[in-house]
Tab-separated table of C-alpha atoms and ligand atoms in Angstrom:
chain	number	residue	atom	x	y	z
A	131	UNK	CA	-37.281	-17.619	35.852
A	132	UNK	CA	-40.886	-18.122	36.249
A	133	UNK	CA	-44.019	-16.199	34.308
A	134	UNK	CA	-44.682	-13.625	36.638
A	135	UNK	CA	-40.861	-12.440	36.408
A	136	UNK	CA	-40.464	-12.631	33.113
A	137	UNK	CA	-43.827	-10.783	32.470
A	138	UNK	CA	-42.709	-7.987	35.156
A	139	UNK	CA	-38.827	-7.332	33.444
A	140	UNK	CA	-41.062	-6.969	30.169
A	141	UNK	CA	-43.359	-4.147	31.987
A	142	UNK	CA	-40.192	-2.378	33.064
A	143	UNK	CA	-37.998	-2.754	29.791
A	144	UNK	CA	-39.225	-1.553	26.952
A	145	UNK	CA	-36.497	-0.530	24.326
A	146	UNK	CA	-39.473	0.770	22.383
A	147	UNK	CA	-39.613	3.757	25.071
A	148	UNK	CA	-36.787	5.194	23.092
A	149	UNK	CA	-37.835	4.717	19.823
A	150	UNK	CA	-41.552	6.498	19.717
A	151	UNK	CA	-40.092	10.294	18.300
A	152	UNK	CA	-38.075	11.524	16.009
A	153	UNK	CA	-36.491	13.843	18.381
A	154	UNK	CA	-36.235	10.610	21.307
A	155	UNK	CA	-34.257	8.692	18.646
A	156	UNK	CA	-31.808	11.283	17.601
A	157	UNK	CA	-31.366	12.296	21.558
A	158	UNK	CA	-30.030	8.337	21.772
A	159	UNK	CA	-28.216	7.969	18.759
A	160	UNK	CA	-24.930	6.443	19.162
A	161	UNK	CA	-23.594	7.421	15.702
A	162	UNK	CA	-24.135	10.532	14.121
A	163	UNK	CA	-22.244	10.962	10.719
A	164	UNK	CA	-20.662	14.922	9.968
A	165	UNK	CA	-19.426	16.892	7.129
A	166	UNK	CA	-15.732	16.183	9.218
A	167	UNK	CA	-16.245	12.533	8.447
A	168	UNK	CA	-15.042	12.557	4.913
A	169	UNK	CA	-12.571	12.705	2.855
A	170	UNK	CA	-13.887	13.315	-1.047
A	171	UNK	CA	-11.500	11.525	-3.384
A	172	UNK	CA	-10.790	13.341	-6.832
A	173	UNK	CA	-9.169	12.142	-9.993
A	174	UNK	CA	-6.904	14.677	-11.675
A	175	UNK	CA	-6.101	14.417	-15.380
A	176	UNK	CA	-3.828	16.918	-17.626
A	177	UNK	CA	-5.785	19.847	-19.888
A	178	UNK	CA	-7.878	22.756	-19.160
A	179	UNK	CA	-11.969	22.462	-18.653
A	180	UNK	CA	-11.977	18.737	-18.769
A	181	UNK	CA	-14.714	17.246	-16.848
A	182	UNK	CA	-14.669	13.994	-18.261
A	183	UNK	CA	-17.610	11.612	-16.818
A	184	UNK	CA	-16.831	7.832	-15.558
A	185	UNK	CA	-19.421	5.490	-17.231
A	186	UNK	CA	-19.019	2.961	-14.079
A	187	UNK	CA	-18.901	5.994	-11.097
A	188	UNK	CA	-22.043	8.223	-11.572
A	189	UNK	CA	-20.837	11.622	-10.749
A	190	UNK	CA	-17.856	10.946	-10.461
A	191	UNK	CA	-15.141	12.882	-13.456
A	192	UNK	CA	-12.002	12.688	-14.159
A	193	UNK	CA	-11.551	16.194	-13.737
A	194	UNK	CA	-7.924	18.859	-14.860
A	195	UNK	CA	-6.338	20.928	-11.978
A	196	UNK	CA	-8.529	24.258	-12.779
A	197	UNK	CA	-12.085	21.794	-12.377
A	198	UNK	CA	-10.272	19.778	-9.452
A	199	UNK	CA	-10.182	23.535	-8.061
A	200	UNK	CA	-13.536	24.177	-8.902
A	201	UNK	CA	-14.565	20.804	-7.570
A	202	UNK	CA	-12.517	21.107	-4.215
A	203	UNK	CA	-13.527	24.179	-3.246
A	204	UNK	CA	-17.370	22.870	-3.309
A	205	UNK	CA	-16.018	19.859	-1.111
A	206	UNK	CA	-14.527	22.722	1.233
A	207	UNK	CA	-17.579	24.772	1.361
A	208	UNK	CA	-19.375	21.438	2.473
A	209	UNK	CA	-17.717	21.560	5.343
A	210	UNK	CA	-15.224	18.186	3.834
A	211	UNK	CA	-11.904	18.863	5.774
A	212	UNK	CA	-9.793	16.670	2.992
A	213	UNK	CA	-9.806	15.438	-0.489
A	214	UNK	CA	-7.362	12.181	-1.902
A	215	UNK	CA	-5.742	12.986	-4.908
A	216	UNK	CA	-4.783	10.056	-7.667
A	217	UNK	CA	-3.089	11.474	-11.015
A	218	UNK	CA	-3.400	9.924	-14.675
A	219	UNK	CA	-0.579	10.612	-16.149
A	220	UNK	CA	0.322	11.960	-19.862
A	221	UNK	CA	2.638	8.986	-20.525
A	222	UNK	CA	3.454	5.869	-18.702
A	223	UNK	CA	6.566	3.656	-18.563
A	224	UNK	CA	7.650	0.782	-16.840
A	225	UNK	CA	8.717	2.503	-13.490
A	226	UNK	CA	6.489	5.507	-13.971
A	227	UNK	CA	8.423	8.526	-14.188
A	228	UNK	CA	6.009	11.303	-14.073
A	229	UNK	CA	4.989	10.150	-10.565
A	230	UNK	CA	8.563	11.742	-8.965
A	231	UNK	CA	8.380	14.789	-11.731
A	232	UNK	CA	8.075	18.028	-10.290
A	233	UNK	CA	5.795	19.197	-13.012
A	234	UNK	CA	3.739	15.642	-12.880
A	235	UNK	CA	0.374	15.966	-12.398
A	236	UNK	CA	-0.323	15.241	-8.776
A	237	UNK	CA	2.508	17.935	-8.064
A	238	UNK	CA	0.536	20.789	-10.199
A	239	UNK	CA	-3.088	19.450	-8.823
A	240	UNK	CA	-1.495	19.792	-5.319
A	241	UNK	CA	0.464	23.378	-5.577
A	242	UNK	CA	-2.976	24.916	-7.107
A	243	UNK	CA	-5.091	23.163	-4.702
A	244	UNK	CA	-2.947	24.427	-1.976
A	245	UNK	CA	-2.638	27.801	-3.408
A	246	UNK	CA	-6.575	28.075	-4.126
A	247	UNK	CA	-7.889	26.399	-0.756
A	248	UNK	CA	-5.159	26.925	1.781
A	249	UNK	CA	-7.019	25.078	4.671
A	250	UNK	CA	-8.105	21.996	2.444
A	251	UNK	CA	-5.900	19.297	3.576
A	252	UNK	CA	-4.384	17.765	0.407
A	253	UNK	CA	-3.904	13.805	0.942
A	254	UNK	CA	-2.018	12.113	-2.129
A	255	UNK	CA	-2.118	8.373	-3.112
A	256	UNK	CA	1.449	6.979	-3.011
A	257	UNK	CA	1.680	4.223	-5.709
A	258	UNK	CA	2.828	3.264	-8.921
A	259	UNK	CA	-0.357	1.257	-10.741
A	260	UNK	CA	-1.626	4.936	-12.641
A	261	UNK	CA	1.589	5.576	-13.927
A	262	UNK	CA	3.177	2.322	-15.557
A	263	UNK	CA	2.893	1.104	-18.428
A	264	UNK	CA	2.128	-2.830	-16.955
A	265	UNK	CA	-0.486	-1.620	-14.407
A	266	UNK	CA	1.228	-3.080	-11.595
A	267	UNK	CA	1.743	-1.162	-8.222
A	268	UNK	CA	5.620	-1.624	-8.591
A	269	UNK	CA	8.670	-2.112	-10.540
A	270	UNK	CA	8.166	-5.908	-12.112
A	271	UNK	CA	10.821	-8.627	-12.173
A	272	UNK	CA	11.887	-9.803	-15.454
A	273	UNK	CA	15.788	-11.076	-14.860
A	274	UNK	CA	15.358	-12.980	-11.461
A	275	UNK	CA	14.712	-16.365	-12.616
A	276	UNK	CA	13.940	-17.522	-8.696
A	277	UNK	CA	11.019	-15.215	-8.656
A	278	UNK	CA	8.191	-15.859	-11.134
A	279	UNK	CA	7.962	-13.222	-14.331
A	280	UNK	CA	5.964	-9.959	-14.043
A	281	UNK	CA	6.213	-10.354	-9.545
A	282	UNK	CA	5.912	-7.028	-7.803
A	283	UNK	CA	9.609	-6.707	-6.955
A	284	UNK	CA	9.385	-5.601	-3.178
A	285	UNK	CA	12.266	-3.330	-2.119
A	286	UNK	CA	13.005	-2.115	-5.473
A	287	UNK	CA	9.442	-0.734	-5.616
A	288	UNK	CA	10.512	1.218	-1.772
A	289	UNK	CA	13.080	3.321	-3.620
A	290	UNK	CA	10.057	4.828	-6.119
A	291	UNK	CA	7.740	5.184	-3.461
A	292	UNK	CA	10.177	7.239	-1.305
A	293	UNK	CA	11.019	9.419	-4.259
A	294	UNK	CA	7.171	9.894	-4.910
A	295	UNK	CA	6.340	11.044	-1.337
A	296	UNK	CA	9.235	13.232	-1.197
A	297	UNK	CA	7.962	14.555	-4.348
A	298	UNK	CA	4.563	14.675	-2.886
A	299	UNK	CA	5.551	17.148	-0.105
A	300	UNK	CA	7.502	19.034	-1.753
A	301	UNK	CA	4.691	20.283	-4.069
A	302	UNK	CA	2.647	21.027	-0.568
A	303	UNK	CA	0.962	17.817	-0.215
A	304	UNK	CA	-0.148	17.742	3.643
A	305	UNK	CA	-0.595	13.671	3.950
A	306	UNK	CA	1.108	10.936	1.940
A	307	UNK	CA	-1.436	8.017	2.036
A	308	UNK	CA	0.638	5.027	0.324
A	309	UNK	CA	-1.786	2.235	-1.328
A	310	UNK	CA	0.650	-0.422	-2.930
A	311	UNK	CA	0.349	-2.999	0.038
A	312	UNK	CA	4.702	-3.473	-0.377
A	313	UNK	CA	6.373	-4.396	2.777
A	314	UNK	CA	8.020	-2.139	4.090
A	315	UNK	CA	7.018	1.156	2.494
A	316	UNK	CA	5.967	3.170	5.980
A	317	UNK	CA	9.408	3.059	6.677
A	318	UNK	CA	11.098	3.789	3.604
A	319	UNK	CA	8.643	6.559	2.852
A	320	UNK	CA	8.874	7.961	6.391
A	321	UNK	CA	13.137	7.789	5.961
A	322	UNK	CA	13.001	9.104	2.729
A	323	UNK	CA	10.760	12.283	4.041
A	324	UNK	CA	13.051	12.852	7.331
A	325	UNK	CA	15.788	12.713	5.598
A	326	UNK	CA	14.454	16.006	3.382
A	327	UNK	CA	13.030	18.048	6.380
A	328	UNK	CA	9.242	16.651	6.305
A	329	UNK	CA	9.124	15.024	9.171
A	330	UNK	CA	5.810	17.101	10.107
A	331	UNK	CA	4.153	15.197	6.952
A	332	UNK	CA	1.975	12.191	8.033
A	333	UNK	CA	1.572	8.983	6.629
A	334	UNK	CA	-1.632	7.501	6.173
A	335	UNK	CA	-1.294	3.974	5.670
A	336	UNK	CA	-3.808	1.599	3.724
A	337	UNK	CA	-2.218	-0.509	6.070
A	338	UNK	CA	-5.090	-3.341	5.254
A	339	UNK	CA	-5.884	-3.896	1.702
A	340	UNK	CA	-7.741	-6.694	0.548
A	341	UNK	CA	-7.167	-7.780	-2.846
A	342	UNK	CA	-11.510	-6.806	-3.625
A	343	UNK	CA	-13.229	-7.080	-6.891
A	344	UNK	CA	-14.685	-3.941	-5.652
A	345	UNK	CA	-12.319	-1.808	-7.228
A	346	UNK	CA	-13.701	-2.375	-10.430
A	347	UNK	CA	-14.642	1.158	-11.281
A	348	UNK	CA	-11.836	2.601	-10.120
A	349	UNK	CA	-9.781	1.042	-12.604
A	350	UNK	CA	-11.394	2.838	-15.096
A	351	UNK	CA	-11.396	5.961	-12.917
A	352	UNK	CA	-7.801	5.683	-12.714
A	353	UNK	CA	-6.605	3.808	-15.460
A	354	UNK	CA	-4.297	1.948	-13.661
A	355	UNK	CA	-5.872	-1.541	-14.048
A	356	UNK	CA	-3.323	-4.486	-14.646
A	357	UNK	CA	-2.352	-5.053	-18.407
A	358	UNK	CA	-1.927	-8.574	-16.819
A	359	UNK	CA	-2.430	-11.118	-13.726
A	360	UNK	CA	-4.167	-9.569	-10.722
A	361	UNK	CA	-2.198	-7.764	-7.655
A	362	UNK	CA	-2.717	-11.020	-5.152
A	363	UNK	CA	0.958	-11.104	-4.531
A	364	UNK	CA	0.676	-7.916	-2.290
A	365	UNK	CA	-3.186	-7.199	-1.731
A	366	UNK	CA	-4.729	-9.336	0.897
A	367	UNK	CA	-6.661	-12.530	0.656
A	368	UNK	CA	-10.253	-11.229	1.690
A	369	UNK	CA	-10.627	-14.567	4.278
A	370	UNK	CA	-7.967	-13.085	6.327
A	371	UNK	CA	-7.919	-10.972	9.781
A	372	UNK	CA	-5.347	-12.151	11.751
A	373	UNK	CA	-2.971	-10.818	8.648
A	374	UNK	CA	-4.692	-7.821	8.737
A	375	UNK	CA	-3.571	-7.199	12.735
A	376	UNK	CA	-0.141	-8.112	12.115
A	377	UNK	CA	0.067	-5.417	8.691
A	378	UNK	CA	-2.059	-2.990	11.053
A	379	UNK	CA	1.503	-3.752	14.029
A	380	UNK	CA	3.964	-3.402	11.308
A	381	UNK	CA	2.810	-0.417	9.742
A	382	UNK	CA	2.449	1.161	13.427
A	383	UNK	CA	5.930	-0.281	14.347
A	384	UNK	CA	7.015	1.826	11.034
A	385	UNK	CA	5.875	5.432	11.907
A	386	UNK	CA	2.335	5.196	10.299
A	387	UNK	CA	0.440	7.700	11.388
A	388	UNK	CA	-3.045	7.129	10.243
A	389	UNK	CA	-4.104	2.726	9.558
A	390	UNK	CA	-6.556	2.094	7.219
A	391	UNK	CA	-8.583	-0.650	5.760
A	392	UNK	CA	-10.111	-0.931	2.380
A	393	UNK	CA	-13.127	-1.714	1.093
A	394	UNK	CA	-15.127	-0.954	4.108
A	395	UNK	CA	-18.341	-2.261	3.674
A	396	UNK	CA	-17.777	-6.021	3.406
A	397	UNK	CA	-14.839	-5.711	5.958
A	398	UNK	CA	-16.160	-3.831	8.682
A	399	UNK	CA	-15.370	-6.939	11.187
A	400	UNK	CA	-12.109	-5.881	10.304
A	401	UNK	CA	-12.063	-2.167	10.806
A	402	UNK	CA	-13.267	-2.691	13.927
A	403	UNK	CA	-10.803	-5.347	14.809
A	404	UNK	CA	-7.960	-3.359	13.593
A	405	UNK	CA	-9.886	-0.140	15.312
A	406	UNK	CA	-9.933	-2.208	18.910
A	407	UNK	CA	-6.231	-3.281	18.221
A	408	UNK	CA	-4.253	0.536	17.990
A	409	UNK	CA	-6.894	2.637	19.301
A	410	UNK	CA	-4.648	5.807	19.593
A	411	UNK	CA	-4.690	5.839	15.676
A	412	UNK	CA	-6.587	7.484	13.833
A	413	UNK	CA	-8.601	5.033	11.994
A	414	UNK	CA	-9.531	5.522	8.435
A	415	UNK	CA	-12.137	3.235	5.932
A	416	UNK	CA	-12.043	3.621	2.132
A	417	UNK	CA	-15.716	3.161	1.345
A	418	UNK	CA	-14.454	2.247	-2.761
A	419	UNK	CA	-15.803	2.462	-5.476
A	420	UNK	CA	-17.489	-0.408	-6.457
A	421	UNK	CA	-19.285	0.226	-2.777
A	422	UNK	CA	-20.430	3.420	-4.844
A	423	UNK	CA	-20.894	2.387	-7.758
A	424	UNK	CA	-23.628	-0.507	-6.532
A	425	UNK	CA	-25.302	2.166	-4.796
A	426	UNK	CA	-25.600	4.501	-7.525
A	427	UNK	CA	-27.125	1.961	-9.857
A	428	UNK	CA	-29.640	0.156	-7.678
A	429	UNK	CA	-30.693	3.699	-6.986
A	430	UNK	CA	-31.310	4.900	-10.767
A	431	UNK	CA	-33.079	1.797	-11.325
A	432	UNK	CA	-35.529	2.742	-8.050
A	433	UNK	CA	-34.284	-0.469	-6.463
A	434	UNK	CA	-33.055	0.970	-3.181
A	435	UNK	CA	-33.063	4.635	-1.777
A	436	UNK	CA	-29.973	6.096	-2.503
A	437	UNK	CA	-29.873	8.553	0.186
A	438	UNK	CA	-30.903	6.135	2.709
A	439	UNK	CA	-29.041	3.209	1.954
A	440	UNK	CA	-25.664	5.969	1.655
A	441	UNK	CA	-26.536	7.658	4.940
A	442	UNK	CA	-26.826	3.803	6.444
A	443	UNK	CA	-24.059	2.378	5.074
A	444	UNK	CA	-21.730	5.077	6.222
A	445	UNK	CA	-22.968	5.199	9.090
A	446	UNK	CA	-22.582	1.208	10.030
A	447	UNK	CA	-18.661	2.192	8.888
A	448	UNK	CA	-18.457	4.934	11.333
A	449	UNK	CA	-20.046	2.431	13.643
A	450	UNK	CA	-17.237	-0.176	13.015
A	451	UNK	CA	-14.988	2.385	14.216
A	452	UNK	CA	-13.591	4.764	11.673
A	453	UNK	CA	-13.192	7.951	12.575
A	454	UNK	CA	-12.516	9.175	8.531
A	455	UNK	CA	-13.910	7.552	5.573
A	456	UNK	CA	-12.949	8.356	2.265
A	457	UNK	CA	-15.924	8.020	-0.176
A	458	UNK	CA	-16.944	9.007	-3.507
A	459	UNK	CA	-20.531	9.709	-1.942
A	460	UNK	CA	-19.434	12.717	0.133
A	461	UNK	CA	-20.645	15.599	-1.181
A	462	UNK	CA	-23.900	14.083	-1.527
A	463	UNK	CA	-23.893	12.524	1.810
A	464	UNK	CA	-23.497	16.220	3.242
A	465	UNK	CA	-26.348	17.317	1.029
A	466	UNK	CA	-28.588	14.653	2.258
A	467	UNK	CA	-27.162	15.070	6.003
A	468	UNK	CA	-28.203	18.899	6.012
A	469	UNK	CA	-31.704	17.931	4.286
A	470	UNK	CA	-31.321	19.147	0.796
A	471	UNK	CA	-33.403	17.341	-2.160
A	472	UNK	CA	-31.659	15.798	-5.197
A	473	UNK	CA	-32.553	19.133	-7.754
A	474	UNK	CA	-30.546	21.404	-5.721
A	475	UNK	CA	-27.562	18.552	-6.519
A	476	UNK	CA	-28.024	18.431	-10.032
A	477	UNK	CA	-28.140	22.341	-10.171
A	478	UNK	CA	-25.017	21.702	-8.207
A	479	UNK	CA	-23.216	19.780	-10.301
A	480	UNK	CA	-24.177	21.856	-13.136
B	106	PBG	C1	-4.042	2.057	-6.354
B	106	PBG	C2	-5.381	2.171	-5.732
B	106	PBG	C3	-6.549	1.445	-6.011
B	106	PBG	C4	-7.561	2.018	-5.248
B	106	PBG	C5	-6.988	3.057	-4.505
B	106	PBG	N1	-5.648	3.120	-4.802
B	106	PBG	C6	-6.788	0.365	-6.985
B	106	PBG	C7	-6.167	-0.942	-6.834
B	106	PBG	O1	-5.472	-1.247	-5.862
B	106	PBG	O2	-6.348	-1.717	-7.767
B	106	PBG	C8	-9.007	1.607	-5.263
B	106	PBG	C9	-9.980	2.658	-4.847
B	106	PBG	C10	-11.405	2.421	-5.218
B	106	PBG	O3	-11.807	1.344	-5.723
B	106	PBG	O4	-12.183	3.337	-5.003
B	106	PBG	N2	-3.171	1.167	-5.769
């Protein structure tokens, strides 16, 4: 190509044309995030009036059923179409009984959610890690002497989770979203729930789950961290992708209904990879909590803009291709997204 040329494609293409207003840029914008993006995850703990603050997830609480009410119906009003509900237990045991108990309490969280906010679409974590004893996501070996001590035993774990989503729906849940990373368990949860007349409940599927450091806070959150060893026997290694197609096919070839992958932020390659490979699923992204919790703290030390660097990073995961992400940032993210300053938050939050 010679000067001249060049010089006259220049004259005629400016991507700058685009840029000059306010009102030019948002008329181009590709990705524009909405209240109907989110999903605002909620920890639920037994007692009355508890809103009990977690030192590692700015405001973020641990919060009982009449708060998680309180604190839902605020999500709701924001115009958030879901919350993600994890339970701490009272007591926890090896298998984690109160998971499958009627009167556990995910079941009570979801019946007065339900009750309360009628349209709120309850989605419920599916795993064992907050109610045993160990930590682990799953019933551990201990008499096997091929398999090493303490492994994640695979299709014993199925049973619990079956039981758990069964248990789940029957208490009104209206999505069973199962995190453990066991093979098998979007069949065996979708087989247990046919068999007991929910086969209009969906399963969303953290079909891709990296085994991410990022989940630091929510281990306190939660307090389901390990007692011991780490859960790389069934979380994925994060230099993978090619895994993360063929748990994406499985989980399809199972019945899931929804695929997600999680963290989002350092795996968006791989939301969008999964995205491009099942397309007629609903994809989901689980913007954790370390994700939040960075955020939060570079922004109360003035290092970064907290509502700018939020707004931008969801957006690059919407971007990537997920058409829900669940994030701890949500209710402010709707705040900032409809232009309201940081006081009117506080006064929010009380
Ligand atoms: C439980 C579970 C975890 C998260 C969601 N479900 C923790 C883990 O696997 O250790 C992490 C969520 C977050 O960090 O926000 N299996």
């Amino acid at each position: 190509m010679d000067a001249a040329t060049i010089l006259e494609i220049r004259r005629r293409s400016r991507p700058r044309r685009l840029r000059h207003s306010a009102r030019l840029r948002e008329a181009v914008r590709e990705t524009t995030l909405s209240p109907s993006d989110f999903i605002y995850p909620m920890f639920v703990v037994h007692g009355e009036g508890v809103r009990s603050p977690i030192a590692s997830m700015p405001g973020i609480c641990q919060l009982s059923v009449d708060c998680a009410v309180e604190e839902a119906s605020r999500a709701k009003a924001a115009g958030i179409p879901a919350v993600l509900l994890f339970g701490i237990p009272a007591s926890k045991d090896p298998t984690g009984e109160e998971n499958f108990d009627d009167d556990g309490i995910i079941q009570r969280a979801i019946r007065a959610l339900k009750r309360a906010l009628p349209d709120l679409l309850v989605v419920t974590d599916v795993c064992l890690c907050e109610y045993t004893d160990h930590g682990h996501c799953g019933v551990l070996n201990h008499d096997n002497p091929a398999l090493p001590q303490g492994y994640v035993l695979n299709d014993e774990t199925l049973d619990i989770l079956a039981r758990v989503s069964v248990s789940h729906a029957q208490a009104g849940s209206d999505i069973v979203a199962p995190s453990g990373m066991i093979d098998g368990m979007v069949e065996c949860m979708r087989e247990g729930l046919d068999e007991h007349g929910f086969e209009h409940i969906p399963i969303m599927s953290y079909a891709v789950k990296y085994a991410s450091a990022f989940y630091g806070p929510f281990r306190d959150a939660a307090q389901g961290a390990p007692k011991f060893g780490d859960r790389r026997t069934h979380q994925m290694d994060p230099g993978n992708v090619r895994e993360a197609l063929k748990e994406a096919a499985l989980d399809v070839a199972e019945g899931a209904d929804f695929l997600m992958v999680k963290p989002a932020l350092a795996y968006l390659d791989v939301i969008r990879r999964v995205h491009e490979a099942h397309p007629e699923l609903p994809m989901v992204a689980y913007n954790v909590s370390g994700e939040y919790s960075m955020v939060k703290a570079a922004g109360a030390r003035g290092w970064l803009d907290e509502r700018a660097v939020t707004l931008e990073n969801l957006t690059a995961i919407k971007r990537a291709g997920a058409d829900l992400i669940i994030t701890y940032h949500a209710l402010d993210a709707v705040r900032w997204l409809r232009g309201g300053s940081d006081e009117e938050g506080a006064r929010e939050h009380g």
